[in-house]
Structure formats: C-alpha cells, structure tokens
C-alpha cells in the first residue's frame, strides 16, 4: 500500500519534538512543518484582538482568514508579519492550547496542514498528526519524556523557572489530552520513544533507523 510520505511526530509539550523533527527533516531533505506554530499564530492574533478563548465563532473566522507561512530560517509569518519570537511567549502557549480545543480552528488548520503535506515529503510534528491529520503517514512516532525532564528542558531553553514551566506544561497537557476534538494520544500504529534518558542524537538515530526500515528496499531519502 502506498502511504503518504509523511513522518508524523506527536507527543506532549516540550518532549523535544521540534529539535528532532527539524534535524530529521534536514537529514532526509524533507520539509519540516511545526503544526503547533500554526495554533500559536492563531492564539497570538486572538490575544491581540482580545477575542475570548470561548468565542468559537470568532476563533474559527480567524483561523479561516489567517495567512500562516513558513519562511526560510524557520521563520513563521502571520498575515505577512514575522511572529517567530512572539508566538513563543508563555501567554501564547497557554492561549494556543485553549484555541486548539475549538473544532472550527482545528478543521481550518487541518486542511492547511494536509495541503502542505500533499506537496511533498515532510516531517510534521504536533499532537494529532498521526491520529487525525495524516492517519496514513509512512512512519508515526510518539515522542515522550517524563514531566520532570520536559520541564527542565523547556526551562533551560526559555529561561523561565523550572517549577513555573512544570505547572504550565502540566496544565496544557491535561487540556490537550482531554479535549473532545483530536486529543493528544498515541496512534495505535505509532512507535513509542521515551527520550528521558536519550540525547537528541540518540533519538535522531533511533528515528532514522525506523525510517530506513519503512523505506522501500531500505534505500533512498538519504537516511
Ligand atoms: O512546543 P510545545 O510542545 O510547547 O507546543 P507546540 O507544539 O508549539 O503546541 C502548542 C499548542 O498547540 C499545544 O499545547 C496544543 O494545544 C496545540 N496543538 C494542537 O492542538 N495540535 C497540534 N497538531 C499541534 C499543537
């Protein structure tokens, strides 16, 4: 059976998905898509317009109207504006998981994610890529790590104290896991990887090994 040439990497907050997905994409020459950045961009726009997180109608309108682009150098553009830094603020992280519970937002962004994925081979990371967006992805990874390790890693990269980060990601994971629409969960056919005691290089090698095993005759895609 021919499957979409998508590598789906899902998992909870700060599990290291971005770092790994980016380097895997680079090694394979695939496009890298950070689906979380799209939810963050909608959340940023909603915050700026003071749209409450429960105004499903307005949020859906925003998601339909938003022009989100991925520019060279991992830049994220919202309606032509570079929002790469702004979408990483802690208040945007929280708002992103709130707007991500809105079915209208999800369906607008899902359509866009599928459109991008159909253009060519891609590594896409998020929460529902293997379960909902690309259920026929060639390879699905569920990348996990203990809450302590994830909080420590995010604190180190953001400069926010570890206990504060731990509270923020626990709250966000809880919301992402329990929402009605496309909750965070491991697809039955996903490979589970616990990166708590692994270096990024080890995680990358483990995934590339899986890629090679799934690629026809073990050839191709530079893996
Ligand atoms: O980088 P981090 O793991 O902190 O989060 P992210 O991937 O940037 O995603 C931010 C938020 O967007 C998540 O907490 C989810 O609520 C939402 N999200 C989602 O619902 N579905 C996706 N495919 C990706 C992100």
Coordinates of C-alpha atoms and ligand atoms in Angstrom, one line a residue:
X1 CA 0.0 0.0 0.0
X2 CA 1.4 3.4 -0.9
X3 CA 1.4 5.7 2.1
X4 CA 1.8 9.5 2.2
X5 CA 5.5 10.3 2.6
X6 CA 4.9 12.0 5.9
X7 CA 6.8 11.3 9.1
X8 CA 4.4 12.2 12.0
X9 CA 6.0 13.1 15.3
X10 CA 3.4 13.7 18.1
X11 CA 3.8 14.0 21.9
X12 CA 3.2 16.2 24.9
X13 CA 4.6 19.7 25.5
X14 CA 8.4 20.1 25.4
X15 CA 9.2 16.4 24.6
X16 CA 11.8 17.6 22.1
X17 CA 9.7 17.2 19.0
X18 CA 10.8 20.4 17.3
X19 CA 14.5 19.8 17.7
X20 CA 14.2 16.2 16.5
X21 CA 11.7 16.9 13.7
X22 CA 13.8 19.7 12.3
X23 CA 17.0 17.7 12.3
X24 CA 15.4 14.6 10.8
X25 CA 13.8 16.7 8.0
X26 CA 17.2 18.2 7.3
X27 CA 18.9 14.8 7.1
X28 CA 16.2 13.5 4.8
X29 CA 15.8 16.6 2.7
X30 CA 12.1 16.7 3.7
X31 CA 10.0 19.8 4.5
X32 CA 9.7 20.5 8.2
X33 CA 6.3 21.6 9.5
X34 CA 5.7 22.7 13.1
X35 CA 1.9 22.4 13.3
X36 CA 2.0 23.9 16.9
X37 CA 3.3 27.1 15.4
X38 CA 0.0 27.4 13.5
X39 CA -2.1 27.1 16.6
X40 CA 0.3 29.6 18.3
X41 CA -0.2 32.1 15.5
X42 CA -4.0 32.0 15.8
X43 CA -3.7 32.3 19.6
X44 CA -1.4 35.4 19.2
X45 CA -3.9 37.0 16.8
X46 CA -6.8 36.2 19.1
X47 CA -4.9 37.7 22.1
X48 CA -4.2 40.9 20.2
X49 CA -7.8 41.3 19.2
X50 CA -8.9 40.4 22.8
X51 CA -11.1 37.5 21.5
X52 CA -12.1 35.4 24.4
X53 CA -11.0 31.7 24.2
X54 CA -14.6 30.5 24.3
X55 CA -15.8 32.6 21.4
X56 CA -15.8 29.6 19.0
X57 CA -17.3 31.6 16.1
X58 CA -14.7 34.4 16.1
X59 CA -11.8 32.0 16.6
X60 CA -13.0 29.9 13.6
X61 CA -13.2 33.1 11.5
X62 CA -9.6 34.0 12.4
X63 CA -8.3 30.5 11.6
X64 CA -10.0 30.7 8.2
X65 CA -8.7 34.1 7.4
X66 CA -5.2 33.7 8.8
X67 CA -2.3 33.6 6.3
X68 CA 0.3 31.5 8.0
X69 CA 3.5 30.9 6.2
X70 CA 6.8 29.1 7.0
X71 CA 9.7 31.2 5.7
X72 CA 13.4 30.2 5.3
X73 CA 15.3 30.1 8.6
X74 CA 12.3 28.5 10.5
X75 CA 10.5 31.9 10.5
X76 CA 6.8 32.0 11.0
X77 CA 4.7 34.7 9.3
X78 CA 1.2 35.6 10.2
X79 CA -0.5 37.8 7.6
X80 CA 2.9 38.8 6.3
X81 CA 4.3 39.7 9.8
X82 CA 7.2 37.8 11.3
X83 CA 5.8 36.4 14.6
X84 CA 8.6 33.8 15.2
X85 CA 9.5 35.2 18.6
X86 CA 6.1 36.5 19.6
X87 CA 4.4 33.1 19.4
X88 CA 6.9 31.6 21.9
X89 CA 5.7 33.8 24.8
X90 CA 4.3 31.8 27.7
X91 CA 0.9 33.6 27.5
X92 CA 0.7 32.4 23.8
X93 CA 1.5 28.8 24.8
X94 CA -1.5 28.8 27.1
X95 CA -3.8 30.5 24.7
X96 CA -2.7 28.1 21.9
X97 CA -3.9 25.1 23.9
X98 CA -7.2 27.0 24.5
X99 CA -7.8 27.9 20.9
X100 CA -6.7 24.3 19.8
X101 CA -9.8 23.0 21.6
X102 CA -12.1 24.9 19.1
X103 CA -13.3 22.5 16.4
X104 CA -13.6 25.2 13.8
X105 CA -9.9 26.2 14.3
X106 CA -8.8 22.6 14.1
X107 CA -10.6 22.0 10.9
X108 CA -9.2 25.1 9.2
X109 CA -5.7 24.3 10.3
X110 CA -6.0 20.6 9.5
X111 CA -7.0 21.5 5.9
X112 CA -3.9 23.7 5.6
X113 CA -1.6 21.0 7.1
X114 CA -2.9 18.4 4.6
X115 CA -2.4 20.9 1.8
X116 CA 1.2 21.4 2.8
X117 CA 1.8 17.7 3.3
X118 CA 0.5 16.8 -0.1
X119 CA 3.1 19.0 -1.8
X120 CA 5.9 16.6 -1.0
X121 CA 7.7 14.6 1.7
X122 CA 7.5 16.2 5.1
X123 CA 8.2 15.7 8.8
X124 CA 5.3 17.2 10.6
X125 CA 5.1 17.5 14.4
X126 CA 2.2 18.2 16.7
X127 CA -0.4 16.4 18.8
X128 CA -2.8 14.8 16.2
X129 CA -0.6 14.4 13.1
X130 CA -0.5 10.6 13.2
X131 CA -4.0 10.1 14.6
X132 CA -6.1 12.6 12.6
X133 CA -4.2 14.8 10.1
X134 CA -2.2 12.0 8.3
X135 CA -3.6 8.7 9.6
X136 CA -1.7 7.0 6.7
X137 CA 1.6 8.6 7.5
X138 CA 4.6 6.4 6.5
X139 CA 6.0 6.5 10.0
X140 CA 4.5 7.7 13.2
X141 CA 6.5 8.5 16.3
X142 CA 5.0 9.2 19.7
X143 CA 7.9 11.1 21.4
X144 CA 7.6 11.3 25.2
X145 CA 9.7 12.1 28.3
X146 CA 8.9 12.4 32.0
X147 CA 7.3 15.6 33.1
X148 CA 10.4 16.5 35.1
X149 CA 12.7 16.1 32.2
X150 CA 10.4 18.1 29.9
X151 CA 10.1 20.9 32.4
X152 CA 13.9 21.0 32.8
X153 CA 14.5 21.1 29.1
X154 CA 11.9 23.9 28.5
X155 CA 13.2 25.9 31.4
X156 CA 16.8 25.7 30.1
X157 CA 15.7 27.0 26.6
X158 CA 13.3 29.7 27.8
X159 CA 14.9 31.0 31.0
X160 CA 11.6 30.6 32.9
X161 CA 12.0 28.9 36.3
X162 CA 11.5 25.1 36.2
X163 CA 8.6 24.9 38.6
X164 CA 6.7 27.5 36.7
X165 CA 7.3 25.7 33.4
X166 CA 6.3 22.4 35.1
X167 CA 2.9 23.9 36.1
X168 CA 2.4 25.4 32.7
X169 CA 3.1 22.3 30.7
X170 CA 1.1 20.0 33.0
X171 CA -2.0 22.3 32.6
X172 CA -1.5 22.4 28.8
X173 CA -1.0 18.6 28.5
X174 CA -4.1 18.0 30.6
X175 CA -6.2 20.3 28.3
X176 CA -4.7 18.7 25.2
X177 CA -5.3 15.2 26.4
X178 CA -8.9 15.7 27.5
X179 CA -10.4 17.9 24.7
X180 CA -13.2 16.4 22.7
X181 CA -11.7 17.1 19.3
X182 CA -8.4 15.4 18.2
X183 CA -7.0 15.0 21.7
X184 CA -3.3 14.2 22.2
X185 CA -3.0 10.4 22.2
X186 CA -0.7 7.8 20.7
X187 CA -1.9 6.3 17.4
X188 CA -2.1 2.5 17.7
X189 CA 0.5 2.1 15.0
X190 CA 2.9 4.7 16.3
X191 CA 6.3 3.9 17.7
X192 CA 6.7 5.0 21.3
X193 CA 10.0 6.6 22.2
X194 CA 10.8 7.8 25.7
X195 CA 13.6 10.4 25.3
X196 CA 14.1 11.0 29.0
X197 CA 17.5 9.3 29.1
X198 CA 18.5 9.8 25.5
X199 CA 20.5 12.6 23.8
X200 CA 18.9 14.3 20.8
X201 CA 21.5 12.5 18.7
X202 CA 20.3 9.1 20.0
X203 CA 16.7 10.0 19.4
X204 CA 17.5 11.1 15.9
X205 CA 19.4 7.9 15.1
X206 CA 16.6 5.7 16.5
X207 CA 14.1 7.5 14.3
X208 CA 16.3 7.3 11.2
X209 CA 16.6 3.6 11.8
X210 CA 12.8 3.3 11.7
X211 CA 12.7 5.5 8.6
X212 CA 15.2 3.1 6.8
X213 CA 13.1 0.1 7.8
X214 CA 10.0 1.7 6.3
X215 CA 11.6 2.9 3.1
X216 CA 11.3 0.6 0.2
X217 CA 14.2 -1.9 -0.1
X218 CA 15.9 0.1 2.6
X219 CA 17.0 2.7 0.0
X220 CA 16.6 6.3 -0.6
X221 CA 15.8 9.6 1.1
X222 CA 19.4 9.9 2.4
X223 CA 18.6 8.0 5.5
Ligands
LIG1 O1 6.4 23.3 21.6 P1 5.4 22.8 22.5 O2 5.4 21.3 22.7 O3 5.3 23.5 23.8 O4 3.9 23.1 21.9 P2 3.5 23.3 20.4 O5 3.8 22.1 19.6 O6 4.1 24.6 19.9 O7 1.9 23.4 20.5 C1 1.3 24.5 21.2 C2 -0.2 24.0 21.5 O8 -0.8 23.9 20.2 C3 -0.3 22.7 22.1 O9 -0.3 22.8 23.6 C4 -1.7 22.2 21.6 O10 -2.7 22.7 22.4 C5 -1.8 22.8 20.2 N1 -1.5 21.9 19.2 C6 -2.5 21.0 18.8 O11 -3.6 21.0 19.4 N2 -2.4 20.2 17.7 C7 -1.2 20.2 17.0 N3 -1.1 19.4 16.0 C8 -0.1 21.0 17.4 C9 -0.3 21.8 18.5

